[in-house]
Amino acid sequence: MTAPTRRITLKDLARELGVSTATVSNAFNRPDQLSPALRERILGEASRLGYHGPDAKARSLRTGRSRIIAVILAESLTYSLNDAVASEFLSGVAEVLDAQGHTLLLLSSRQTQGQIPGSASMADGFIVYGLMPSPSLLGRLPAQASLVSVDFDIAGRPTVHVDNEAACLAIARHALRTPPRRPAVVNLRLTAEPCNGRITPAHALLGAEQTITRSRLTGFHRALAEHGIDPAGVPMWNIEENTFEVCAPVIETILDRPDDERPDLLLCMSDRIALTAVTLAEQRGLRIPEDLRITGFDGIAEGQYRAPRLTTVRQDSTEKGRTAARIILGLAPAEPSLLPTELVIGANCP
Amino acid sequence: MTAPTRRITLKDLARELGVSTATVSNAFNRPDQLSPALRERILGEASRLGYHGPDAKARSLRTGRSRIIAVILAESLTYSLNDAVASEFLSGVAEVLDAQGHTLLLLSSRQTQGQIPGSASMADGFIVYGLMPSPSLLGRLPAQASLVSVDFDIAGRPTVHVDNEAACLAIARHALRTPPRRPAVVNLRLTAEPCNGRITPAHALLGAEQTITRSRLTGFHRALAEHGIDPAGVPMWNIEENTFEVCAPVIETILDRPDDERPDLLLCMSDRIALTAVTLAEQRGLRIPEDLRITGFDGIAEGQYRAPRLTTVRQDSTEKGRTAARIILGLAPAEPSLLPTELVIGANCP
DNA sequence: CTGAAAGCGCTTACAG
DNA sequence: CTGAAAGCGCTTACAG
């Protein structure tokens, strides 16, 4: 009770013990630099005095490294944290960081302030997920920090990808083995301008370097062409946000068409879209798969634990996260990484 | 291209401009401390030289504040990020932090290393979610940091709670209006020792200060007693983790009992448990609600967007997160906060 | 409105 | 194996 109203520092501890600050620092950081006996004495005294080890702020300034890795999410944190695919990705990142004594800072490129808070620059590395951030945001990141992009490319930086086109080719080929009369595609963020509804020729579409949806669509179109169906004649809808709330009205538009205009095959860009379609179709008394077949993308748990089980492409989002984290920590080579996908055939599109 | 191989600092910028470092600092942090013209000149030169503002590490050492808030989760990050309730909570926290220019650091009290990494001590405040962390972990947090606990109490610290007992009393009263023949309770982490299965008298139970499950159970028991049912005669099961994978085997045990022993009312401690029960009951051809009625807790979206819609208690996890964040940032008084819940009556227990 | 100077708490060559 | 000293990049009274 020597009234330590002030927080105790390494210097205090050194003075108390009659050793230099270097030795105390070594006791915590480089055990081999001092005798075990002395180290014991220092650590013992430290815990007696309530000193929990070198201050992280000072250490990070001195060493230049914070042991913090930031993930920059394309969507808002609110959306991302509630999206199964993004959550799995994050949990993969967290798993590896955790095992390496690193810590996860969550950022969104849709930050309220319009820009990443300055405190973000504390991070040693950045994992950018889902969408090309604005050039100004990218420019603000510390030049020496490492960077890896996921699901899109940043010139000269390592990337983690899934082969979207091949995966969509495979699932569409499977679906088309039973010839549909009226196939249709439900896209996710394909249009240059926001659009929740039918895509018309007037809509400009994003390029393959801006959205993975484009590659997925290419896969669908290749399969359609193989089966003698002109892709240009296949109607497309678009959805801006991968949530039930945003999907539902668009899906309703599709399902409420007259029987002879309603699609009998819905190629969806995500499981969330597909699940919404299943739910709304069931509510309307449509039989799945007799009246309507539906395919998804992602392989989220919710689609596999319900009846009818979803036909989809499983991508291992967790492994994506692990891979990105390994690259950022230098545990894996800083080169483009392409992860496999798996066709999962469920009861709603056998 | 004056070969700035080294990162540019505030000092460099000051020298370049012929002003003091204080003035450059003020240009970024206290616009009112210098003339607009000078400030313009400084900011202009800064962006020309690629200086993006004061270094966060140095600033945090100097000011003692990092603008980082840490959330310490009871479960692993992998689990928490994939759990709907925890995700919603985090998104509420993120929303408020974001609006205040703060940033979210994710920690788990189940960190692989067995303890929180040192970098965590950089945070200005800690939100502890879901479970009392070990005293040693609590002791390692910087003494001057602010702390708020959610769903449990830490002596002398502000807390955010939901009235679990009242909510469970209400939902059980609703369910018991149709008298069950064989009611049962499925708990979540109620036993002192891990238990996935039937709870026997041999099991020690956690206290109300250790787990919210205890308060929920008290609510159920009060309602049962009101209806003349001896709570001691109501069988209980327990589940350790709120996932389909862990719930399913326990639920199967329950549903696979002979017809005259199988419960016809399942009071579940979470929607995840309830949804697992619905799925497995449907697979067995049990009619809901005729053969089996099921209630949940939480009000997650997945339970509301499927048929039969879940009967549950909705708690606003997002608001819980917002409240905790407001308290930690000093935007709300540092006092206990009790959030309301809402009884939601669905088709699986009308 | 502007500047000189101290110091936040630590780590790291370096010398002994 | 141990210590004296420099300095990471910044902010903040304080004096002018």
XYZ file of C-alpha atoms (C1' of nucleotides) in Angstrom:
732
model
C 0.000 0.000 0.000
C 2.793 2.437 -0.875
C 0.040 4.461 -2.527
C 0.810 3.519 -6.115
C -1.839 5.861 -7.379
C 0.105 6.113 -10.591
C 0.350 3.148 -12.880
C 3.571 1.234 -12.395
C 6.062 1.144 -15.249
C 9.012 -0.947 -16.239
C 11.279 1.831 -15.038
C 9.674 1.814 -11.582
C 10.134 -1.899 -11.397
C 13.797 -1.636 -12.408
C 14.467 1.010 -9.769
C 12.661 -1.067 -7.144
C 14.794 -4.074 -7.983
C 18.043 -2.201 -8.452
C 18.539 -3.445 -12.029
C 18.488 -1.660 -15.338
C 15.358 -1.281 -17.454
C 17.052 -3.344 -20.135
C 17.225 -6.286 -17.800
C 13.589 -6.013 -16.832
C 12.655 -5.768 -20.484
C 14.727 -8.843 -21.201
C 13.047 -10.712 -18.368
C 9.775 -10.329 -20.236
C 10.946 -10.533 -23.830
C 14.222 -12.458 -24.021
C 14.508 -15.021 -21.251
C 17.841 -16.209 -22.619
C 19.443 -12.834 -21.963
C 19.577 -13.192 -18.197
C 19.989 -15.792 -15.510
C 16.895 -17.785 -14.593
C 17.293 -16.758 -10.971
C 17.287 -13.061 -11.777
C 14.385 -13.524 -14.148
C 12.408 -15.274 -11.426
C 13.108 -12.459 -9.026
C 12.011 -9.847 -11.562
C 8.837 -11.656 -12.566
C 7.980 -12.316 -8.947
C 8.404 -8.717 -7.943
C 6.455 -7.625 -11.006
C 3.400 -9.626 -10.109
C 3.703 -8.529 -6.473
C 3.630 -4.922 -7.619
C 0.805 -5.529 -10.070
C 2.936 -4.951 -13.150
C 1.412 -7.039 -15.944
C 4.203 -6.693 -18.451
C 5.429 -4.033 -20.860
C 2.839 -1.546 -22.027
C 1.518 -2.429 -25.455
C 1.296 1.145 -26.684
C 4.897 1.923 -25.852
C 6.103 -1.358 -27.191
C 4.310 -0.880 -30.465
C 5.800 2.563 -30.908
C 9.255 1.313 -30.118
C 9.173 -1.858 -32.209
C 6.939 -0.531 -34.949
C 4.685 -3.560 -34.645
C 1.395 -3.891 -32.804
C 0.486 -7.549 -33.311
C -2.848 -6.317 -34.543
C -4.210 -7.348 -37.942
C -7.110 -5.416 -39.412
C -9.811 -6.882 -41.610
C -11.471 -4.333 -43.857
C -14.924 -5.506 -44.843
C -16.680 -4.330 -47.974
C -20.072 -4.179 -46.312
C -21.040 -2.596 -43.017
C -19.967 -4.410 -39.883
C -23.619 -4.936 -39.037
C -24.244 -6.724 -42.285
C -20.996 -8.665 -42.280
C -21.361 -9.935 -38.743
C -24.815 -11.257 -39.538
C -23.861 -12.854 -42.841
C -22.960 -16.530 -42.569
C -20.272 -16.409 -45.255
C -18.499 -13.337 -43.896
C -18.739 -14.701 -40.345
C -17.110 -17.940 -41.354
C -14.395 -16.061 -43.154
C -13.720 -13.970 -40.065
C -13.645 -16.997 -37.842
C -10.969 -18.525 -40.063
C -8.932 -15.351 -39.812
C -9.409 -15.207 -36.057
C -8.367 -18.800 -35.602
C -4.959 -18.278 -37.175
C -4.331 -14.857 -35.647
C -5.234 -16.227 -32.271
C -2.843 -19.140 -32.540
C -0.092 -16.675 -33.417
C -0.751 -14.309 -30.546
C -2.199 -11.709 -32.848
C -5.417 -9.886 -32.487
C -8.253 -8.972 -34.844
C -9.385 -5.426 -35.526
C -12.614 -5.065 -37.465
C -13.060 -2.258 -39.952
C -15.563 -1.498 -42.628
C -14.905 0.398 -45.814
C -18.392 1.786 -45.259
C -17.356 3.378 -42.024
C -19.764 6.104 -40.974
C -17.137 8.787 -41.131
C -16.540 7.931 -44.759
C -13.013 6.888 -43.950
C -11.107 4.469 -41.802
C -10.337 5.900 -38.368
C -6.727 6.849 -37.770
C -6.375 4.210 -35.099
C -6.599 1.597 -37.840
C -3.118 2.523 -38.985
C -1.870 0.793 -35.866
C -2.392 -2.560 -37.577
C 0.614 -4.495 -38.871
C -1.326 -5.819 -41.811
C -4.609 -5.541 -43.623
C -6.922 -8.153 -45.042
C -9.335 -6.565 -47.478
C -12.444 -8.641 -47.971
C -15.028 -8.648 -50.663
C -14.668 -5.513 -52.660
C -12.104 -3.104 -53.992
C -11.908 -0.276 -51.493
C -11.726 3.250 -52.806
C -8.270 4.339 -53.936
C -8.219 7.021 -51.246
C -8.813 4.436 -48.543
C -6.105 2.250 -49.965
C -3.755 5.217 -50.099
C -4.316 5.965 -46.429
C -3.078 2.603 -45.294
C 0.493 2.734 -44.053
C 2.771 2.099 -47.001
C 4.899 -0.479 -45.225
C 1.957 -2.547 -43.985
C 1.285 -5.856 -45.642
C -1.949 -6.318 -47.510
C -3.895 -9.243 -48.888
C -7.130 -9.047 -50.826
C -9.871 -11.656 -50.786
C -12.391 -12.215 -53.596
C -10.920 -9.483 -55.784
C -7.521 -8.317 -56.975
C -5.308 -5.430 -55.996
C -2.446 -5.055 -58.441
C 0.792 -6.429 -57.079
C -0.740 -7.819 -53.897
C -1.403 -11.425 -52.904
C -5.001 -12.579 -53.227
C -7.209 -15.375 -51.992
C -9.818 -16.587 -54.428
C -12.260 -19.320 -55.234
C -12.775 -20.367 -58.833
C -16.193 -18.855 -59.194
C -16.577 -19.445 -62.895
C -15.707 -23.144 -62.778
C -17.936 -23.687 -59.762
C -20.901 -22.052 -61.430
C -20.267 -23.940 -64.630
C -20.420 -27.169 -62.647
C -23.610 -26.435 -60.757
C -25.397 -25.103 -63.823
C -24.357 -28.191 -65.790
C -25.855 -30.326 -63.042
C -29.099 -28.339 -62.998
C -29.429 -28.383 -66.779
C -29.252 -32.156 -66.993
C -32.974 -31.874 -66.384
C -33.897 -29.444 -69.157
C -35.712 -26.418 -67.750
C -38.438 -24.672 -69.655
C -37.840 -21.267 -68.142
C -34.451 -20.908 -66.458
C -33.574 -17.642 -64.737
C -30.654 -16.151 -62.828
C -30.768 -14.185 -59.589
C -27.615 -12.122 -59.225
C -25.993 -10.429 -56.271
C -24.618 -6.928 -56.853
C -24.081 -7.273 -60.578
C -25.273 -3.883 -61.771
C -23.219 -0.710 -61.773
C -26.142 1.211 -60.293
C -28.001 -0.314 -57.335
C -30.909 -2.442 -58.551
C -33.290 -4.638 -56.648
C -35.332 -6.211 -59.385
C -35.242 -7.267 -63.003
C -32.095 -6.504 -64.981
C -32.804 -4.872 -68.324
C -30.515 -4.118 -71.243
C -30.359 -0.566 -69.928
C -28.403 -1.693 -66.888
C -24.634 -1.401 -67.016
C -22.992 -4.401 -65.372
C -19.925 -4.416 -63.168
C -16.780 -5.970 -64.594
C -15.098 -9.192 -63.518
C -12.401 -7.221 -61.695
C -15.022 -5.438 -59.618
C -17.342 -8.258 -58.586
C -17.111 -12.011 -58.345
C -20.741 -12.135 -59.488
C -19.527 -11.504 -63.004
C -17.371 -14.640 -63.045
C -20.220 -16.644 -61.609
C -22.530 -15.416 -64.319
C -19.990 -16.363 -66.954
C -20.019 -19.903 -65.577
C -23.811 -20.055 -65.755
C -23.806 -18.694 -69.300
C -21.236 -21.182 -70.500
C -23.325 -24.069 -69.190
C -26.498 -22.644 -70.734
C -24.796 -22.263 -74.110
C -23.528 -25.839 -73.905
C -27.113 -26.967 -73.526
C -28.243 -24.984 -76.501
C -29.883 -22.230 -74.497
C -29.115 -18.680 -75.560
C -27.907 -16.894 -72.406
C -29.196 -13.608 -73.750
C -32.711 -15.006 -73.590
C -32.466 -16.016 -69.931
C -34.059 -13.413 -67.671
C -31.975 -12.011 -64.828
C -32.808 -10.321 -61.582
C -30.473 -8.523 -59.228
C -30.286 -8.124 -55.477
C -28.161 -5.572 -53.658
C -27.889 -7.087 -50.210
C -27.677 -10.714 -49.218
C -30.416 -10.644 -46.563
C -33.900 -12.106 -46.370
C -35.380 -8.632 -46.103
C -33.833 -7.370 -49.305
C -34.186 -10.623 -51.230
C -37.830 -11.291 -50.396
C -39.518 -8.554 -52.448
C -37.485 -9.423 -55.541
C -38.180 -13.129 -55.183
C -41.871 -12.389 -54.697
C -41.922 -10.525 -57.995
C -40.515 -13.596 -59.663
C -42.783 -16.148 -58.002
C -45.934 -14.090 -58.450
C -45.701 -14.219 -62.240
C -48.374 -16.279 -64.016
C -47.752 -20.024 -64.127
C -46.615 -19.996 -67.737
C -44.107 -17.201 -67.175
C -42.747 -18.220 -63.806
C -39.235 -19.679 -64.001
C -38.968 -23.388 -63.220
C -35.232 -23.143 -62.502
C -33.642 -20.408 -60.424
C -29.856 -20.199 -60.522
C -29.066 -18.086 -57.456
C -25.773 -16.415 -56.623
C -25.991 -17.213 -52.926
C -27.584 -19.634 -50.504
C -29.340 -16.758 -48.803
C -31.118 -15.884 -52.044
C -31.894 -19.548 -52.680
C -33.224 -20.087 -49.154
C -35.436 -17.049 -49.464
C -36.785 -18.476 -52.707
C -37.440 -21.853 -51.052
C -39.283 -20.254 -48.134
C -41.443 -18.037 -50.331
C -42.136 -20.818 -52.813
C -43.297 -23.095 -50.012
C -45.577 -20.365 -48.719
C -47.167 -20.197 -52.165
C -47.696 -23.943 -52.299
C -45.227 -24.433 -55.132
C -43.731 -27.907 -55.141
C -39.961 -28.189 -54.962
C -38.413 -29.561 -57.127
C -41.444 -30.453 -59.318
C -42.633 -26.906 -59.991
C -39.447 -25.080 -59.189
C -35.828 -26.078 -58.870
C -33.402 -23.772 -57.100
C -29.625 -23.716 -56.776
C -27.519 -21.661 -54.379
C -23.888 -20.792 -53.787
C -21.783 -20.862 -50.593
C -22.846 -24.007 -48.759
C -23.907 -22.312 -45.533
C -25.052 -24.522 -42.685
C -28.591 -23.214 -42.694
C -29.115 -24.567 -46.199
C -27.845 -28.010 -45.298
C -29.809 -28.481 -42.088
C -33.267 -27.995 -43.455
C -35.558 -29.901 -45.765
C -35.326 -29.751 -48.710
C -31.558 -29.639 -48.469
C -30.073 -27.026 -50.744
C -28.250 -27.825 -53.970
C -25.270 -25.527 -53.906
C -21.557 -24.976 -54.329
C -19.731 -25.271 -51.081
C -16.845 -22.888 -50.646
C -14.778 -23.177 -47.528
C -15.011 -19.631 -46.243
C -13.252 -20.535 -43.037
C -10.273 -21.845 -44.978
C -10.320 -18.667 -47.028
C -9.925 -16.730 -43.807
C -7.178 -18.996 -42.559
C -5.295 -18.643 -45.832
C -5.534 -14.862 -45.829
C -4.325 -14.740 -42.234
C -1.401 -17.055 -42.949
C -0.296 -14.902 -45.843
C -0.537 -11.704 -43.856
C 1.505 -13.192 -41.023
C 4.120 -14.482 -43.417
C 3.312 -18.111 -42.617
C 2.385 -18.728 -46.233
C 4.033 -17.306 -49.349
C 2.642 -13.976 -50.527
C 1.210 -15.286 -53.748
C -2.251 -15.716 -55.255
C -4.146 -18.583 -53.704
C -7.066 -20.391 -55.339
C -9.265 -22.503 -53.096
C -11.342 -25.463 -54.294
C -15.125 -25.656 -54.244
C -17.434 -28.625 -54.038
C -20.744 -29.298 -55.742
C -23.375 -30.283 -53.178
C -26.499 -31.893 -54.549
C -29.561 -31.502 -52.366
C -33.217 -32.283 -52.670
C -34.350 -28.967 -54.084
C -32.528 -29.537 -57.368
C -31.668 -33.217 -57.551
C 10.960 11.523 -56.024
C 13.408 12.813 -53.412
C 13.940 9.181 -52.463
C 11.829 9.159 -49.303
C 12.741 5.609 -48.561
C 12.055 6.263 -44.928
C 8.526 6.883 -43.754
C 7.819 10.576 -43.364
C 7.084 11.891 -39.891
C 5.511 14.944 -38.421
C 8.956 16.245 -37.622
C 10.077 15.912 -41.231
C 7.007 17.776 -42.331
C 7.638 20.565 -39.823
C 11.226 20.962 -40.952
C 10.154 20.974 -44.578
C 7.650 23.739 -43.874
C 9.803 25.701 -41.482
C 7.306 25.514 -38.637
C 7.414 23.763 -35.295
C 6.124 20.254 -34.760
C 3.537 21.676 -32.380
C 2.023 23.667 -35.178
C 1.856 20.677 -37.496
C 0.272 18.638 -34.727
C -2.254 21.395 -34.174
C -3.042 21.526 -37.860
C -4.248 17.932 -37.582
C -5.722 17.936 -34.090
C -6.729 21.465 -33.116
C -7.704 23.518 -36.121
C -8.581 26.469 -33.888
C -4.996 26.794 -32.721
C -3.641 28.190 -35.960
C -4.664 30.370 -38.867
C -6.709 28.738 -41.592
C -4.165 29.793 -44.171
C -1.281 28.120 -42.347
C -3.354 25.051 -41.735
C -4.169 24.831 -45.427
C -0.517 25.094 -46.283
C 0.415 22.374 -43.810
C -2.311 19.968 -44.891
C -1.525 20.600 -48.532
C 2.163 19.919 -48.092
C 1.346 16.846 -46.000
C -0.717 15.213 -48.694
C 1.860 16.180 -51.310
C 4.517 14.417 -49.269
C 2.297 11.413 -48.589
C 1.951 12.102 -44.890
C -1.430 10.702 -43.820
C -1.562 12.230 -40.376
C -0.012 11.553 -36.990
C 1.076 8.003 -36.358
C -1.491 6.136 -34.290
C 1.055 4.205 -32.245
C 2.909 7.307 -31.162
C -0.279 9.192 -30.517
C -1.669 6.438 -28.361
C 1.493 6.310 -26.268
C 1.517 10.036 -25.825
C -2.182 10.514 -25.075
C -2.705 7.219 -23.315
C -5.743 6.493 -25.464
C -5.970 4.326 -28.545
C -9.604 4.745 -29.619
C -9.792 0.981 -29.631
C -12.456 -0.874 -27.648
C -12.040 -4.595 -27.043
C -14.872 -7.072 -26.773
C -13.970 -10.160 -24.788
C -16.183 -13.059 -25.781
C -16.848 -15.996 -23.510
C -16.752 -18.519 -26.312
C -14.183 -18.933 -29.047
C -14.193 -16.376 -31.813
C -15.104 -19.121 -34.255
C -18.191 -20.007 -32.297
C -19.177 -16.440 -31.505
C -18.865 -15.208 -35.065
C -21.130 -17.988 -36.262
C -23.728 -17.569 -33.524
C -26.630 -15.340 -34.504
C -27.079 -13.841 -31.040
C -23.408 -12.999 -30.507
C -23.134 -11.638 -34.049
C -26.059 -9.316 -33.494
C -24.571 -8.176 -30.233
C -21.272 -7.404 -31.930
C -22.963 -5.546 -34.721
C -24.662 -3.308 -32.160
C -21.317 -2.612 -30.529
C -19.692 -1.946 -33.885
C -22.422 0.441 -34.926
C -21.874 2.763 -31.971
C -18.084 2.522 -31.957
C -18.038 3.264 -35.637
C -20.180 6.353 -35.273
C -17.786 7.606 -32.597
C -14.621 7.021 -34.575
C -13.644 4.077 -32.446
C -12.607 0.695 -33.584
C -13.451 -2.855 -32.510
C -10.892 -5.382 -31.317
C -12.120 -8.944 -30.944
C -10.822 -11.134 -28.143
C -11.856 -14.425 -26.695
C -11.402 -15.528 -23.130
C -10.724 -18.923 -24.687
C -7.711 -17.619 -26.494
C -5.417 -20.423 -27.603
C -2.543 -19.140 -25.538
C -4.696 -19.458 -22.478
C -4.511 -15.742 -21.952
C -5.303 -12.527 -23.691
C -2.416 -11.323 -25.854
C -0.536 -8.332 -24.515
C -1.615 -6.205 -27.448
C -5.120 -6.279 -26.006
C -4.011 -3.924 -23.274
C -3.923 -1.227 -25.906
C -7.700 -0.947 -25.702
C -9.272 2.002 -23.912
C -12.130 -0.101 -22.649
C -13.397 -3.644 -22.419
C -16.821 -5.114 -23.008
C -16.991 -8.575 -21.481
C -19.724 -10.677 -23.026
C -21.442 -13.778 -21.842
C -19.476 -15.228 -19.018
C -17.370 -14.255 -16.051
C -13.780 -14.374 -17.222
C -11.238 -15.945 -14.939
C -10.005 -13.656 -12.172
C -6.496 -13.792 -13.603
C -7.720 -12.555 -16.955
C -9.643 -9.789 -15.272
C -6.585 -8.874 -13.249
C -4.475 -8.533 -16.366
C -6.651 -5.862 -17.840
C -5.219 -2.394 -17.344
C -6.529 -1.057 -14.044
C -7.528 2.300 -15.440
C -9.472 0.874 -18.381
C -13.234 1.036 -18.284
C -15.153 -2.196 -18.228
C -18.745 -3.235 -18.777
C -20.112 -6.734 -18.457
C -22.987 -8.157 -20.463
C -25.248 -11.020 -19.317
C -23.461 -11.418 -15.989
C -22.205 -9.218 -13.167
C -18.756 -8.059 -12.158
C -18.854 -6.441 -8.755
C -18.739 -2.684 -8.957
C -18.930 -2.526 -12.739
C -21.807 -1.463 -14.973
C -23.772 -4.280 -16.594
C -26.190 -4.807 -19.449
C -28.846 -7.394 -18.866
C -32.128 -8.769 -20.055
C -34.723 -9.921 -17.551
C -34.288 -13.608 -18.208
C -36.487 -14.838 -15.408
C -39.482 -12.672 -16.274
C -39.146 -13.517 -19.957
C -39.088 -17.247 -19.266
C -41.967 -16.953 -16.860
C -43.988 -15.300 -19.619
C -43.223 -17.803 -22.364
C -43.759 -20.794 -20.083
C -47.094 -19.346 -18.930
C -48.099 -19.059 -22.557
C -47.064 -22.610 -23.348
C -48.778 -24.034 -20.286
C -52.155 -22.560 -21.205
C -52.438 -25.749 -23.209
C -51.701 -28.290 -20.488
C -48.855 -30.563 -21.505
C -48.730 -34.187 -20.481
C -44.971 -34.459 -20.441
C -43.186 -31.088 -20.342
C -39.392 -31.014 -20.439
C -36.652 -28.403 -20.355
C -33.577 -28.264 -22.576
C -30.910 -26.124 -20.914
C -27.804 -24.439 -22.227
C -24.681 -24.685 -20.048
C -26.460 -25.202 -16.765
C -24.271 -27.858 -15.188
C -21.048 -27.229 -13.336
C -19.373 -30.071 -15.231
C -19.839 -30.237 -19.016
C -22.870 -32.367 -19.875
C -24.505 -33.100 -23.199
C -27.491 -35.166 -22.193
C -29.939 -35.769 -19.401
C -29.437 -33.866 -16.161
C -29.588 -36.106 -13.101
C -29.685 -35.250 -9.394
C -25.968 -36.030 -9.365
C -25.237 -32.972 -11.471
C -24.227 -29.802 -9.677
C -25.773 -26.755 -11.315
C -24.165 -23.384 -11.915
C -25.450 -20.494 -9.840
C -27.436 -17.515 -11.060
C -24.330 -15.308 -10.873
C -22.469 -17.655 -13.203
C -24.994 -18.321 -15.940
C -28.134 -16.663 -17.211
C -29.524 -20.148 -17.802
C -30.202 -20.385 -14.098
C -32.501 -17.350 -14.119
C -34.269 -18.688 -17.160
C -34.858 -21.985 -15.446
C -36.263 -20.206 -12.412
C -38.779 -18.503 -14.701
C -39.837 -21.845 -16.190
C -40.145 -23.415 -12.761
C -42.268 -20.605 -11.413
C -44.696 -20.985 -14.306
C -44.818 -24.765 -13.875
C -45.551 -24.406 -10.179
C -48.314 -21.918 -10.931
C -49.923 -24.552 -13.117
C -49.709 -27.170 -10.425
C -46.796 -29.028 -11.985
C -43.970 -29.962 -9.649
C -40.790 -28.618 -11.288
C -38.773 -31.364 -9.649
C -40.710 -33.896 -11.711
C -39.972 -32.198 -15.034
C -37.065 -33.873 -16.826
C -34.162 -31.709 -17.932
C -31.481 -32.073 -20.533
C -28.395 -29.970 -21.013
C -26.380 -28.818 -23.995
C -22.897 -27.331 -23.865
C -22.694 -25.489 -27.148
C -25.381 -23.681 -29.033
C -24.808 -25.322 -32.422
C -26.771 -27.785 -34.518
C -23.924 -30.282 -34.302
C -23.852 -30.353 -30.523
C -27.609 -30.038 -30.040
C -28.638 -32.740 -32.497
C -27.493 -35.859 -30.591
C -29.128 -34.692 -27.373
C -32.387 -33.828 -29.114
C -32.328 -37.204 -30.859
C -32.104 -38.924 -27.494
C -35.216 -37.057 -26.432
C -37.225 -37.621 -29.596
C -36.312 -41.285 -29.887
C -37.987 -42.175 -26.594
C -41.140 -44.300 -26.848
C -44.338 -42.422 -27.646
C -45.597 -42.533 -24.083
C -42.358 -41.170 -22.653
C -41.524 -38.591 -25.266
C -42.111 -35.009 -24.091
C -44.971 -33.173 -25.781
C -43.637 -29.766 -24.751
C -40.007 -28.752 -24.993
C -39.030 -25.519 -23.245
C -35.693 -24.690 -24.877
C -33.150 -22.134 -23.685
C -32.310 -20.916 -27.181
C -33.754 -20.699 -30.651
C -30.878 -22.780 -31.956
C -31.893 -25.649 -29.686
C -35.552 -25.165 -30.599
C -34.807 -25.086 -34.324
C -32.759 -28.245 -34.059
C -35.696 -29.884 -32.306
C -38.087 -28.720 -35.039
C -35.851 -30.059 -37.799
C -35.304 -33.438 -36.158
C -38.966 -33.783 -35.181
C -40.017 -33.120 -38.769
C -37.568 -35.737 -39.990
C -39.266 -38.245 -37.670
C -42.716 -37.369 -38.927
C -43.795 -35.862 -35.618
C -46.526 -33.288 -36.065
C -45.852 -29.816 -34.723
C -47.649 -28.589 -32.659
C -50.038 -31.581 -32.336
C -47.473 -34.143 -31.170
C -44.833 -31.775 -29.938
C -44.772 -28.129 -28.985
C -41.472 -26.295 -28.762
C -40.447 -22.891 -27.436
C -37.174 -21.081 -27.951
C -35.354 -18.016 -26.674
C -33.599 -15.155 -28.500
C -35.796 -14.402 -31.484
C -33.160 -14.970 -34.166
C -34.135 -14.288 -37.759
C -33.755 -17.899 -38.858
C -36.553 -18.927 -36.497
C -38.915 -16.269 -37.788
C -38.385 -16.848 -41.511
C -39.289 -20.502 -41.643
C -42.452 -22.513 -41.234
C -43.532 -23.260 -38.568
C -42.518 -19.917 -37.165
C -40.883 -20.254 -33.783
C -42.560 -19.328 -30.508
C -39.860 -17.524 -28.606
C -38.742 -14.598 -26.497
C -37.218 -11.905 -28.592
C -34.302 -10.104 -27.004
C -32.770 -7.219 -28.871
C -29.155 -8.333 -28.961
C -28.190 -5.479 -31.224
C -29.514 -2.972 -28.710
C -27.633 -4.810 -26.006
C -24.463 -4.198 -27.984
C -25.310 -0.561 -28.563
C -25.979 -0.045 -24.868
C -22.723 -1.655 -23.804
C -20.803 0.466 -26.313
C -22.494 3.663 -25.173
C -21.602 2.955 -21.571
C -17.995 2.155 -22.388
C -17.636 5.363 -24.391
C -19.201 7.410 -21.630
C -22.233 8.294 -23.774
C -24.519 6.598 -21.277
C -24.243 6.566 -17.492
C -22.149 3.754 -16.050
C -24.998 2.010 -14.330
C -26.772 -1.336 -14.660
C -29.051 -1.465 -17.675
C -31.966 -3.852 -18.079
C -33.355 -4.309 -21.588
C -36.913 -5.415 -22.361
C -37.894 -8.649 -24.069
C -40.919 -9.534 -26.143
C -42.955 -12.717 -26.295
C -43.296 -13.891 -29.908
C -45.992 -16.481 -30.543
C -45.369 -18.654 -33.574
C -47.011 -21.670 -35.110
C -44.934 -24.308 -33.363
C -46.433 -23.484 -29.965
C -49.536 -21.443 -30.606
C -1.128 32.745 -33.206
C 3.477 30.094 -32.877
C 7.686 27.509 -31.011
C 11.167 25.101 -27.689
C 11.226 21.411 -24.782
C 9.788 17.619 -21.988
C 8.336 13.144 -21.812
C 4.625 9.128 -22.779
C 7.008 3.644 -21.743
C 9.439 0.964 -23.903
C 13.496 -1.883 -26.797
C 17.871 -2.346 -28.662
C 22.405 -2.103 -30.273
C 26.469 -1.441 -27.823
C 29.987 -1.502 -24.396
C 31.624 -3.703 -20.494
C 25.325 -11.849 -18.013
C 24.191 -6.739 -17.152
C 23.705 -1.495 -17.701
C 23.808 3.487 -19.747
C 21.836 5.840 -23.308
C 19.399 6.874 -27.491
C 15.254 7.335 -29.658
C 10.454 5.321 -31.674
C 6.676 9.796 -33.217
C 3.937 12.247 -31.150
C 1.090 15.964 -27.820
C 0.878 19.378 -24.501
C 1.405 22.768 -21.118
C 3.990 26.775 -21.236
C 6.245 30.953 -22.625
C 6.408 34.410 -25.891
